[in-house]
C-alpha positions as a printed NumPy array, in Angstrom:
array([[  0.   ,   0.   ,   0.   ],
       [  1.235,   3.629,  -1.085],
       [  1.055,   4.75 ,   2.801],
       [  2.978,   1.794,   4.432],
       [  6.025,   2.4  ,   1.462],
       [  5.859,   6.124,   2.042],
       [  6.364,   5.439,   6.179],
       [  9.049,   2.924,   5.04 ],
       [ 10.764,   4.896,   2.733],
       [ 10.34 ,   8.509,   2.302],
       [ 12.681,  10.423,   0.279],
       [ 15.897,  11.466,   2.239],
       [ 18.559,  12.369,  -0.121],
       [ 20.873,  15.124,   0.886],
       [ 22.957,  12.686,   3.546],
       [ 25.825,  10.762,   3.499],
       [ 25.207,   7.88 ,   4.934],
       [ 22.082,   5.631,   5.639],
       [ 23.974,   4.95 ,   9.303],
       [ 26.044,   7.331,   9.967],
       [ 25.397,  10.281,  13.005],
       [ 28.257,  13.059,  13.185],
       [ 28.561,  14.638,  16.084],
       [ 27.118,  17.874,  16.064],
       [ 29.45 ,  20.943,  15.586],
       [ 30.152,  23.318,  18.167],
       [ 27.227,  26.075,  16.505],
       [ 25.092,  28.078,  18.41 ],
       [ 21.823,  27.744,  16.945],
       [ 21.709,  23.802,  17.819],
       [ 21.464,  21.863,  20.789],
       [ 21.234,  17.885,  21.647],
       [ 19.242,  16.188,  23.517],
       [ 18.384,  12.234,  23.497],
       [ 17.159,  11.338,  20.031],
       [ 13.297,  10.01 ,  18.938],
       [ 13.737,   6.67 ,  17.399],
       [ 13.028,   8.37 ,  13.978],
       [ 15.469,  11.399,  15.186],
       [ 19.207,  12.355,  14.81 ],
       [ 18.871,  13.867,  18.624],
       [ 20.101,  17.619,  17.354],
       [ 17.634,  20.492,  17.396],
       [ 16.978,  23.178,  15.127],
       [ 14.371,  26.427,  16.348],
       [ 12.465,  23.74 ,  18.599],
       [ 12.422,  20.938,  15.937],
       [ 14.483,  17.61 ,  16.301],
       [ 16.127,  16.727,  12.968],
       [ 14.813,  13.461,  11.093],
       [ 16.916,  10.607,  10.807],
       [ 17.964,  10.132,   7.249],
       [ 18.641,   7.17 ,   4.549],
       [ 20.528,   7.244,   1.67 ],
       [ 21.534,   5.44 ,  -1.648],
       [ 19.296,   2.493,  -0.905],
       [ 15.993,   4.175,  -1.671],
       [ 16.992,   4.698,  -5.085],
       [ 15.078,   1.972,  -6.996],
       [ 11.841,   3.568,  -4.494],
       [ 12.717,   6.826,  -6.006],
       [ 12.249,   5.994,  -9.497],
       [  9.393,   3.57 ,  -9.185],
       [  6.993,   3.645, -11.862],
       [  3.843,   5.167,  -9.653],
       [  5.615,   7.604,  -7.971],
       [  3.664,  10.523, -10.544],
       [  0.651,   8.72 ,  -9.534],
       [  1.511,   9.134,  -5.469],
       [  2.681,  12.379,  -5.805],
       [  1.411,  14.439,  -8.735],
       [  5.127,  15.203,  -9.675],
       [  4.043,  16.343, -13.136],
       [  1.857,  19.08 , -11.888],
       [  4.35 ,  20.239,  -9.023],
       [  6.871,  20.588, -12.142],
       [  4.301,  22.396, -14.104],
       [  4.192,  25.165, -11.214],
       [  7.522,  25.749, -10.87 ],
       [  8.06 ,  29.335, -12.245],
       [ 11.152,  28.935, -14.235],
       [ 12.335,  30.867, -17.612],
       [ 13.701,  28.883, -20.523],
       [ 17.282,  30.154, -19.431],
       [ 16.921,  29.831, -15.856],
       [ 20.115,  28.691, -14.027],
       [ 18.719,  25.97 , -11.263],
       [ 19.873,  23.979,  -8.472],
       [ 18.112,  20.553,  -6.966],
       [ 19.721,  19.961,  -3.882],
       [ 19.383,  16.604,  -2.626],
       [ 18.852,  15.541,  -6.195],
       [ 19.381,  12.126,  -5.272],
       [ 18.391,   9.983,  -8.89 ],
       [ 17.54 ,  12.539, -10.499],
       [ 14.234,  12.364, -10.735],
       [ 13.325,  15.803, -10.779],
       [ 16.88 ,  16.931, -12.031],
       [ 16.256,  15.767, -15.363],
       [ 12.693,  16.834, -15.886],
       [ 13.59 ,  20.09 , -15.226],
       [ 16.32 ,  20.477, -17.482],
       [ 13.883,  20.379, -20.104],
       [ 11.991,  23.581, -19.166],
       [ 15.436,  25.216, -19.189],
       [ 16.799,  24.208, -22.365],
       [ 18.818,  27.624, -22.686],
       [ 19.786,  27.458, -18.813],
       [ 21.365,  25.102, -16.293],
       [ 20.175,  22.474, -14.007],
       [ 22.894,  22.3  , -10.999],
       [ 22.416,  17.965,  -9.621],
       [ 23.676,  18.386,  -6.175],
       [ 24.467,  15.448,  -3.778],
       [ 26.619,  14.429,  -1.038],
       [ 26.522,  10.707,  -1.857],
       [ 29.32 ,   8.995,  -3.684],
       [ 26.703,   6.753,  -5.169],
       [ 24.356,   9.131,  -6.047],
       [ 26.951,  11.022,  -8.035],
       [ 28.086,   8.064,  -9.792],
       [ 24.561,   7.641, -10.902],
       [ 23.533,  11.058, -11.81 ],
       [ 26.88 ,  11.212, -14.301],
       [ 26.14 ,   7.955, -16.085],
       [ 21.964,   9.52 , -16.265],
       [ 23.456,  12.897, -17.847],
       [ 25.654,  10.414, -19.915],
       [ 22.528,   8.162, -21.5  ],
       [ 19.989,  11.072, -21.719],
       [ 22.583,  12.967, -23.465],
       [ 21.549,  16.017, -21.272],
       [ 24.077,  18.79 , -21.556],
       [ 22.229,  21.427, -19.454],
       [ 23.096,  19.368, -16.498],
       [ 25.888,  19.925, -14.059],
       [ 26.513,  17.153, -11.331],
       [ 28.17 ,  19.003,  -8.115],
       [ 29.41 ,  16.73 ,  -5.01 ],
       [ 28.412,  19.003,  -2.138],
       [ 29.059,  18.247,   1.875],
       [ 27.256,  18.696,   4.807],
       [ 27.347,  22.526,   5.263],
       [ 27.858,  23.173,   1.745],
       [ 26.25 ,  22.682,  -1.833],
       [ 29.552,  23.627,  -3.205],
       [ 27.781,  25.827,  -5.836],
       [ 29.702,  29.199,  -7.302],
       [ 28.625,  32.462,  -5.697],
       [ 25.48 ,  34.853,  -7.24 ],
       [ 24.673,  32.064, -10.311],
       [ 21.26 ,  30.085,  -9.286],
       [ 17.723,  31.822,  -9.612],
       [ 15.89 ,  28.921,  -7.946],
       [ 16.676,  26.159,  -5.847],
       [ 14.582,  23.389,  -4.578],
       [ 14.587,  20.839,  -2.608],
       [ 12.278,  17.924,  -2.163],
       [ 11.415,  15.969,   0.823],
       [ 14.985,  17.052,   1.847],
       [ 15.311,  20.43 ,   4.022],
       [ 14.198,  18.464,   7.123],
       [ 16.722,  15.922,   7.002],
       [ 19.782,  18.31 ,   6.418],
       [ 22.027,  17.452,   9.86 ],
       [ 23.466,  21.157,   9.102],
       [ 20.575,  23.283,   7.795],
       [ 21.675,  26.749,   8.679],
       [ 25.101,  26.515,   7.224],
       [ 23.121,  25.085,   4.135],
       [ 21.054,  28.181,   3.72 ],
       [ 23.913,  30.264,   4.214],
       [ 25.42 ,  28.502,   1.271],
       [ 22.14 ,  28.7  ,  -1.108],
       [ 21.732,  32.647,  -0.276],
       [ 25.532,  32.907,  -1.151],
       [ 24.58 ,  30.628,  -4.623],
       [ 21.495,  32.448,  -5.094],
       [ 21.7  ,  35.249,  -6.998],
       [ 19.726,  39.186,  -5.944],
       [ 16.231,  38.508,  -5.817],
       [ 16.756,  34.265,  -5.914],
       [ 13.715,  31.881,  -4.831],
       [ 14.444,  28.532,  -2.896],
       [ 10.941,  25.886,  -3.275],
       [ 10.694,  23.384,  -0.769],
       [  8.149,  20.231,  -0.808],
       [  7.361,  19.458,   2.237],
       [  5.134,  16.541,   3.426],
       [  2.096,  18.392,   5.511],
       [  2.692,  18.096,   9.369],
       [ -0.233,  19.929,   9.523],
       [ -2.806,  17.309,   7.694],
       [ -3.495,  14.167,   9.818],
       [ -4.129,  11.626,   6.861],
       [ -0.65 ,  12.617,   5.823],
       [  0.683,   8.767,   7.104],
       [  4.167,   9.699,   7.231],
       [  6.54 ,  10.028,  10.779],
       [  6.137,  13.498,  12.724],
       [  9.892,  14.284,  12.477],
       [  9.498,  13.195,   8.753],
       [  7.075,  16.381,   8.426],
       [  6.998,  20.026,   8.981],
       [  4.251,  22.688,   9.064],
       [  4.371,  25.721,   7.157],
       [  4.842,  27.758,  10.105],
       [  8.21 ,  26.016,  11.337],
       [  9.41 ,  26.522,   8.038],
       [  8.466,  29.952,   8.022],
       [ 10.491,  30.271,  11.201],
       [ 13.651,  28.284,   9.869],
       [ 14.151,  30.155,   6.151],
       [ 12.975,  33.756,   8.158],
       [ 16.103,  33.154,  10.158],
       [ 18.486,  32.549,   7.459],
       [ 17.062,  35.306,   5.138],
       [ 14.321,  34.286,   2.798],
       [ 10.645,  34.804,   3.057],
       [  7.915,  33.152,   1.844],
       [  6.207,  34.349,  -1.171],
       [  4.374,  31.602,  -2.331],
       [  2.435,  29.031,  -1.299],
       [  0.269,  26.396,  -2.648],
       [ -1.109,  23.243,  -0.975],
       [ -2.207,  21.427,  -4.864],
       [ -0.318,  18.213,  -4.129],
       [ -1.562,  15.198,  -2.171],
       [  1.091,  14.906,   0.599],
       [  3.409,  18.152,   0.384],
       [  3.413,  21.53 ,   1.002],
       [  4.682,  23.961,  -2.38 ],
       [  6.466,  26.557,  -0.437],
       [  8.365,  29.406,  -2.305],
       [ 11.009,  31.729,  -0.77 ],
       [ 13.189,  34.692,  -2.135],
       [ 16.012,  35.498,  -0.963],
       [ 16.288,  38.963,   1.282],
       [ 18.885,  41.099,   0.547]])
C-alpha cells in the first residue's frame, strides 16, 4: 500500500550515509538532547532533525507510480522557471526531478547536487545516457552545496530540508549561490494534515518553516497546498 512504502521509505537524499550520526558541531543555533527513534537527537528552532537514509531508496525513487503518489508532473508544471533559468536541486538524489527540469530550461542550467558517492556516480552515467548537456553534477558536503557564488535563480529541494544534519550553514550557502532577488521551493510533506501517514519528524508545518528560512534570510512568497502529501512553499532570498 502507497502509505505503508511512504512510512518505510520517504525520500531522504541530501545525507551521506544511511547509518552514519556526526557529532554535532560546536554552533550556536543547535542543541542535543536524546534522540526520537526516527530522530538524529540535534535540534533546530524547537524541531528535532529526522533521521535520514541514503543510496538504498533509489530503486523507491524511481518507481513507476511515484507521478501517480505524488502528482510530480503538476508540481513541475508550477515551478516558475524561464527557458534560461540557471537551477539547483539539492538533494537531487536519482535525479528524478533533475532531469525533468532540465527540459523547461533548455537555454539554462540544471545544478544535480548530492553528497553521496553513489548518487553522483549515478547522476553522471543519467546525464551520460539522456545525453543532457544542461546538467551539471556538483558533489556538495554537509554545510555546503559547493555551488559558485550569485549564479542560481531557484533552488529546490524535495522531501529534503528536514533531514539536512546542518541546515543553517546550508542556507547560508544557497543565499551565497542564489543570486539578488533568488527563490528557494521546498516540498514538504504536511505536518499539519493528519491523513498525511508519514513520521512526525518526517514532516513540517508551514509555520516552522516559516520560522527556519525567516532566520536565514528568505521569506515566503508563495504558497500552494495542490499536491496530495506536500506543502509547495516558495522563498526569495532577502537582501
Amino acid at each position: 500500500m502507497l502509505i505503508k512504502r511512504v512510512l518505510i521509505l520517504p525520500i531522504w537524499l541530501f545525507v551521506l550515509t544511511a547509518c552514519a550520526q556526526p557529532k554535532t558541531k560546536p554552533t550556536s543555533v543547535y542543541t542535543q538532547k536524546t534522540a526520537d527513534i526516527d530522530g538524529t537527537g540535534k535540534i533546530y528552532y524547537g524541531r528535532e532533525i529526522a533521521t535520514v537514509m541514503g543510496a538504498a531508496g533509489a530503486d523507491w525513487l524511481e518507481r513507476n507510480n511515484r507521478n501517480q503518489e505524488e502528482n510530480t508532473d503538476l508540481a513541475i508544471s508550477k515551478i516558475p522557471l524561464k527557458p534560461n533559468a540557471v537551477v539547483a536541486d539539492i538533494g537531487a538524489g536519482t535525479g528524478y526531478y533533475t532531469f525533468r527540469i532540465a527540459k523547461k530550461v533548455p537555454q539554462g542550467k540544471v545544478f544535480a547536487v548530492d553528497v553521496q558517492d553513489e548518487f553522483i556516480t549515478y547522476l553522471n552515467q543519467k546525464k551520460k545516457e539522456l545525453h543532457q548537456q544542461n546538467v551539471e553534477v556538483v558533489k556538495g558536503t554537509e554545510t555546503s552545496s559547493k555551488l559558485p557564488e550569485n549564479t542560481v535563480d531557484l533552488a529546490f529541494m524535495v522531501d529534503v530540508y528536514h533531514e539536512l544534519l546542518y541546515p543553517h550553514e546550508v542556507l547560508q550557502s544557497l543565499r551565497k549561490s542564489l543570486k539578488t532577488g533568488g527563490k528557494l521551493l521546498l516540498l514538504e510533506y504536511r505536518a499539519e494534515d493528519p491523513e498525511v501517514a508519514i513520521k512526525e519528524l518526517h514532516k513540517m508545518s508551514v509555520a516552522q518553516v516559516n520560522k527556519e528560512m525567516a532566520a536565514n534570510g528568505f521569506k515566503l512568497v508563495d504558497r500552494k497546498e495542490f499536491l496530495p502529501i506536500q506543502h509547495f512553499l516558495l522563498y526569495q532570498k532577502v537582501d
